[in-house]
């Protein structure tokens, strides 16, 4: 039986992930969602600030492995030779897992367990970065140690129904998580 749930760290953007936080928790693997985290939804463009930040984390945290995990099938979009997941993984020079490879979608733990295999130290602590609170369940089920919860990136580019779910969940859940964390810290002191 798991002794504790993954800690939740709400952040504004993935560039707010600090190497000192990863080192302090012994994180050896950082598993990241792609869309609304590294790219706007269905946009074949890796944010340069995100790519630079990931490189700096890998340099600052000795042995850190970064793996991408997305629920989207890796089928090429019109006008592109490869799927978005493969494109982003090649740009960042990291591994990727997705349903097209036979893994069950998040919040099932299957994909996150597969991501752990790419780690140089698979038994060491793992952090997960995803913009959807429901995918915290995947981190729980995969026995991850830390869940970074960034605001969705690229929402101004995308005005579809798909993001309504994030914007509905965020105002209701995020303050509750932050309040519960503050209460826990007060209780400990």
Tab-separated table of C-alpha atoms in Angstrom:
chain	number	residue	atom	x	y	z
A	1	UNK	CA	0.000	0.000	0.000
A	2	UNK	CA	1.269	3.453	-0.906
A	3	UNK	CA	2.267	5.527	2.102
A	4	UNK	CA	1.443	8.913	0.592
A	5	UNK	CA	-0.105	10.601	-2.434
A	6	UNK	CA	1.939	12.607	-4.920
A	7	UNK	CA	2.485	16.179	-3.802
A	8	UNK	CA	0.677	18.733	-6.008
A	9	UNK	CA	2.578	21.868	-7.001
A	10	UNK	CA	0.406	24.355	-8.924
A	11	UNK	CA	2.607	26.469	-11.207
A	12	UNK	CA	1.882	29.136	-13.801
A	13	UNK	CA	4.079	27.634	-16.501
A	14	UNK	CA	6.549	24.777	-16.932
A	15	UNK	CA	9.370	27.300	-16.834
A	16	UNK	CA	8.485	27.652	-13.132
A	17	UNK	CA	9.750	24.118	-12.433
A	18	UNK	CA	12.927	24.610	-10.433
A	19	UNK	CA	15.925	22.306	-10.414
A	20	UNK	CA	16.231	22.814	-6.655
A	21	UNK	CA	12.708	21.346	-6.181
A	22	UNK	CA	13.586	18.300	-8.281
A	23	UNK	CA	16.907	17.732	-6.504
A	24	UNK	CA	15.352	18.181	-3.037
A	25	UNK	CA	12.851	15.421	-3.795
A	26	UNK	CA	15.360	13.169	-5.558
A	27	UNK	CA	13.394	13.279	-8.827
A	28	UNK	CA	15.157	11.200	-11.499
A	29	UNK	CA	12.466	11.338	-14.198
A	30	UNK	CA	10.214	14.173	-15.365
A	31	UNK	CA	7.212	12.994	-17.403
A	32	UNK	CA	5.434	15.768	-19.308
A	33	UNK	CA	2.211	16.148	-21.233
A	34	UNK	CA	2.585	17.878	-24.605
A	35	UNK	CA	-0.496	19.850	-25.618
A	36	UNK	CA	-1.355	22.889	-23.498
A	37	UNK	CA	1.938	22.319	-21.637
A	38	UNK	CA	4.712	22.452	-24.263
A	39	UNK	CA	2.609	23.513	-27.250
A	40	UNK	CA	-0.836	25.007	-27.828
A	41	UNK	CA	-3.415	22.376	-28.768
A	42	UNK	CA	-2.561	20.754	-32.156
A	43	UNK	CA	0.171	23.293	-32.931
A	44	UNK	CA	3.419	21.933	-34.379
A	45	UNK	CA	5.705	24.367	-32.625
A	46	UNK	CA	7.866	23.732	-29.578
A	47	UNK	CA	8.200	26.755	-27.348
A	48	UNK	CA	11.830	27.843	-27.333
A	49	UNK	CA	11.632	28.972	-23.686
A	50	UNK	CA	10.308	25.537	-22.721
A	51	UNK	CA	12.990	23.711	-24.724
A	52	UNK	CA	15.716	25.849	-23.137
A	53	UNK	CA	14.260	25.279	-19.670
A	54	UNK	CA	14.123	21.514	-20.136
A	55	UNK	CA	17.762	21.537	-21.266
A	56	UNK	CA	18.756	23.591	-18.215
A	57	UNK	CA	16.886	21.191	-15.882
A	58	UNK	CA	18.654	18.210	-17.456
A	59	UNK	CA	22.002	19.963	-16.915
A	60	UNK	CA	21.213	21.083	-13.361
A	61	UNK	CA	19.764	17.760	-12.170
A	62	UNK	CA	22.378	15.093	-12.821
A	63	UNK	CA	20.849	12.096	-14.578
A	64	UNK	CA	17.389	13.649	-15.093
A	65	UNK	CA	15.399	11.821	-17.776
A	66	UNK	CA	12.561	13.654	-19.545
A	67	UNK	CA	9.787	11.613	-21.186
A	68	UNK	CA	6.681	12.904	-22.968
A	69	UNK	CA	3.281	11.278	-22.363
A	70	UNK	CA	0.247	12.348	-24.377
A	71	UNK	CA	-3.276	10.986	-24.814
A	72	UNK	CA	-3.326	11.945	-28.478
A	73	UNK	CA	-2.703	9.335	-31.122
A	74	UNK	CA	0.412	10.168	-33.063
A	75	UNK	CA	-1.214	10.518	-36.468
A	76	UNK	CA	0.132	13.211	-38.807
A	77	UNK	CA	-2.100	16.260	-39.118
A	78	UNK	CA	-2.783	17.689	-42.582
A	79	UNK	CA	0.372	19.280	-43.975
A	80	UNK	CA	2.724	17.395	-41.622
A	81	UNK	CA	4.836	14.297	-42.205
A	82	UNK	CA	4.692	13.036	-38.620
A	83	UNK	CA	2.417	13.152	-35.614
A	84	UNK	CA	2.704	15.951	-33.063
A	85	UNK	CA	4.091	13.663	-30.334
A	86	UNK	CA	6.911	12.421	-32.571
A	87	UNK	CA	7.633	15.960	-33.760
A	88	UNK	CA	7.938	17.362	-30.215
A	89	UNK	CA	9.986	14.376	-29.011
A	90	UNK	CA	12.451	14.843	-31.889
A	91	UNK	CA	12.705	18.586	-31.251
A	92	UNK	CA	13.439	18.039	-27.541
A	93	UNK	CA	15.506	14.851	-28.087
A	94	UNK	CA	13.448	12.860	-25.565
A	95	UNK	CA	11.353	9.684	-25.540
A	96	UNK	CA	7.566	9.719	-25.941
A	97	UNK	CA	4.686	7.365	-25.071
A	98	UNK	CA	1.176	7.641	-26.538
A	99	UNK	CA	-1.905	5.498	-27.308
A	100	UNK	CA	-0.696	4.717	-30.852
A	101	UNK	CA	2.022	2.606	-29.195
A	102	UNK	CA	-0.658	0.511	-27.464
A	103	UNK	CA	-0.820	2.282	-24.092
A	104	UNK	CA	-4.073	3.102	-22.323
A	105	UNK	CA	-4.869	6.796	-22.007
A	106	UNK	CA	-4.393	8.891	-18.870
A	107	UNK	CA	-5.756	8.880	-16.171
A	108	UNK	CA	-4.983	5.157	-16.470
A	109	UNK	CA	-1.488	4.433	-15.127
A	110	UNK	CA	-0.411	2.325	-18.134
A	111	UNK	CA	1.236	5.185	-20.052
A	112	UNK	CA	2.966	6.609	-16.973
A	113	UNK	CA	4.301	3.196	-15.999
A	114	UNK	CA	5.695	2.858	-19.527
A	115	UNK	CA	7.324	6.298	-19.228
A	116	UNK	CA	9.120	5.185	-16.071
A	117	UNK	CA	10.887	2.454	-18.083
A	118	UNK	CA	12.808	5.131	-20.025
A	119	UNK	CA	14.400	6.400	-16.813
A	120	UNK	CA	18.027	5.646	-16.090
A	121	UNK	CA	16.911	5.040	-12.496
A	122	UNK	CA	13.377	3.538	-12.722
A	123	UNK	CA	13.062	2.934	-8.974
A	124	UNK	CA	13.831	6.598	-8.134
A	125	UNK	CA	11.150	9.293	-7.615
A	126	UNK	CA	9.213	10.544	-10.646
A	127	UNK	CA	7.410	13.854	-11.291
A	128	UNK	CA	4.526	14.363	-13.732
A	129	UNK	CA	3.597	17.637	-15.467
A	130	UNK	CA	0.035	17.928	-16.810
A	131	UNK	CA	-2.435	20.785	-17.195
A	132	UNK	CA	-5.478	18.629	-16.368
A	133	UNK	CA	-6.303	17.909	-12.741
A	134	UNK	CA	-7.995	14.619	-13.677
A	135	UNK	CA	-4.601	13.258	-14.727
A	136	UNK	CA	-3.432	13.549	-11.126
A	137	UNK	CA	-5.168	10.155	-10.842
A	138	UNK	CA	-2.651	8.727	-13.297
A	139	UNK	CA	0.181	9.984	-11.081
A	140	UNK	CA	-1.482	8.381	-8.050
A	141	UNK	CA	-2.041	5.084	-9.842
A	142	UNK	CA	1.537	5.004	-11.200
A	143	UNK	CA	2.888	5.809	-7.719
A	144	UNK	CA	4.597	8.997	-8.841
A	145	UNK	CA	5.982	11.364	-6.232
A	146	UNK	CA	5.198	14.843	-7.525
A	147	UNK	CA	2.539	16.430	-9.770
A	148	UNK	CA	3.283	19.809	-11.337
A	149	UNK	CA	0.008	21.446	-12.395
A	150	UNK	CA	0.639	24.339	-14.818
A	151	UNK	CA	-1.941	26.684	-16.264
A	152	UNK	CA	-2.820	25.611	-19.823
A	153	UNK	CA	-0.430	27.101	-22.370
A	154	UNK	CA	-1.836	28.536	-25.582
A	155	UNK	CA	-5.421	29.044	-24.406
A	156	UNK	CA	-5.519	32.378	-26.235
A	157	UNK	CA	-4.751	30.550	-29.509
A	158	UNK	CA	-7.434	27.960	-28.942
A	159	UNK	CA	-11.007	28.880	-28.193
A	160	UNK	CA	-12.564	25.449	-28.674
A	161	UNK	CA	-14.778	23.484	-26.342
A	162	UNK	CA	-11.802	21.311	-25.399
A	163	UNK	CA	-10.348	23.994	-23.149
A	164	UNK	CA	-13.630	24.780	-21.462
A	165	UNK	CA	-13.045	21.721	-19.295
A	166	UNK	CA	-9.691	23.077	-18.081
A	167	UNK	CA	-11.062	26.537	-17.404
A	168	UNK	CA	-14.068	25.124	-15.554
A	169	UNK	CA	-11.967	22.805	-13.393
A	170	UNK	CA	-9.206	25.308	-12.655
A	171	UNK	CA	-11.141	28.054	-10.859
A	172	UNK	CA	-12.946	25.503	-8.679
A	173	UNK	CA	-10.218	22.975	-7.886
A	174	UNK	CA	-6.988	24.961	-7.912
A	175	UNK	CA	-7.832	27.269	-4.948
A	176	UNK	CA	-8.964	24.228	-2.962
A	177	UNK	CA	-5.643	22.482	-3.594
A	178	UNK	CA	-3.628	25.569	-2.672
A	179	UNK	CA	-5.747	26.109	0.472
A	180	UNK	CA	-5.382	22.456	1.521
A	181	UNK	CA	-1.606	22.656	1.027
A	182	UNK	CA	-1.421	25.835	3.144
A	183	UNK	CA	-3.554	24.239	5.870
A	184	UNK	CA	-1.307	21.155	5.860
A	185	UNK	CA	1.804	23.343	6.189
A	186	UNK	CA	0.246	25.257	9.098
A	187	UNK	CA	-0.759	22.021	10.793
A	188	UNK	CA	2.801	20.678	10.508
A	189	UNK	CA	4.339	23.781	12.125
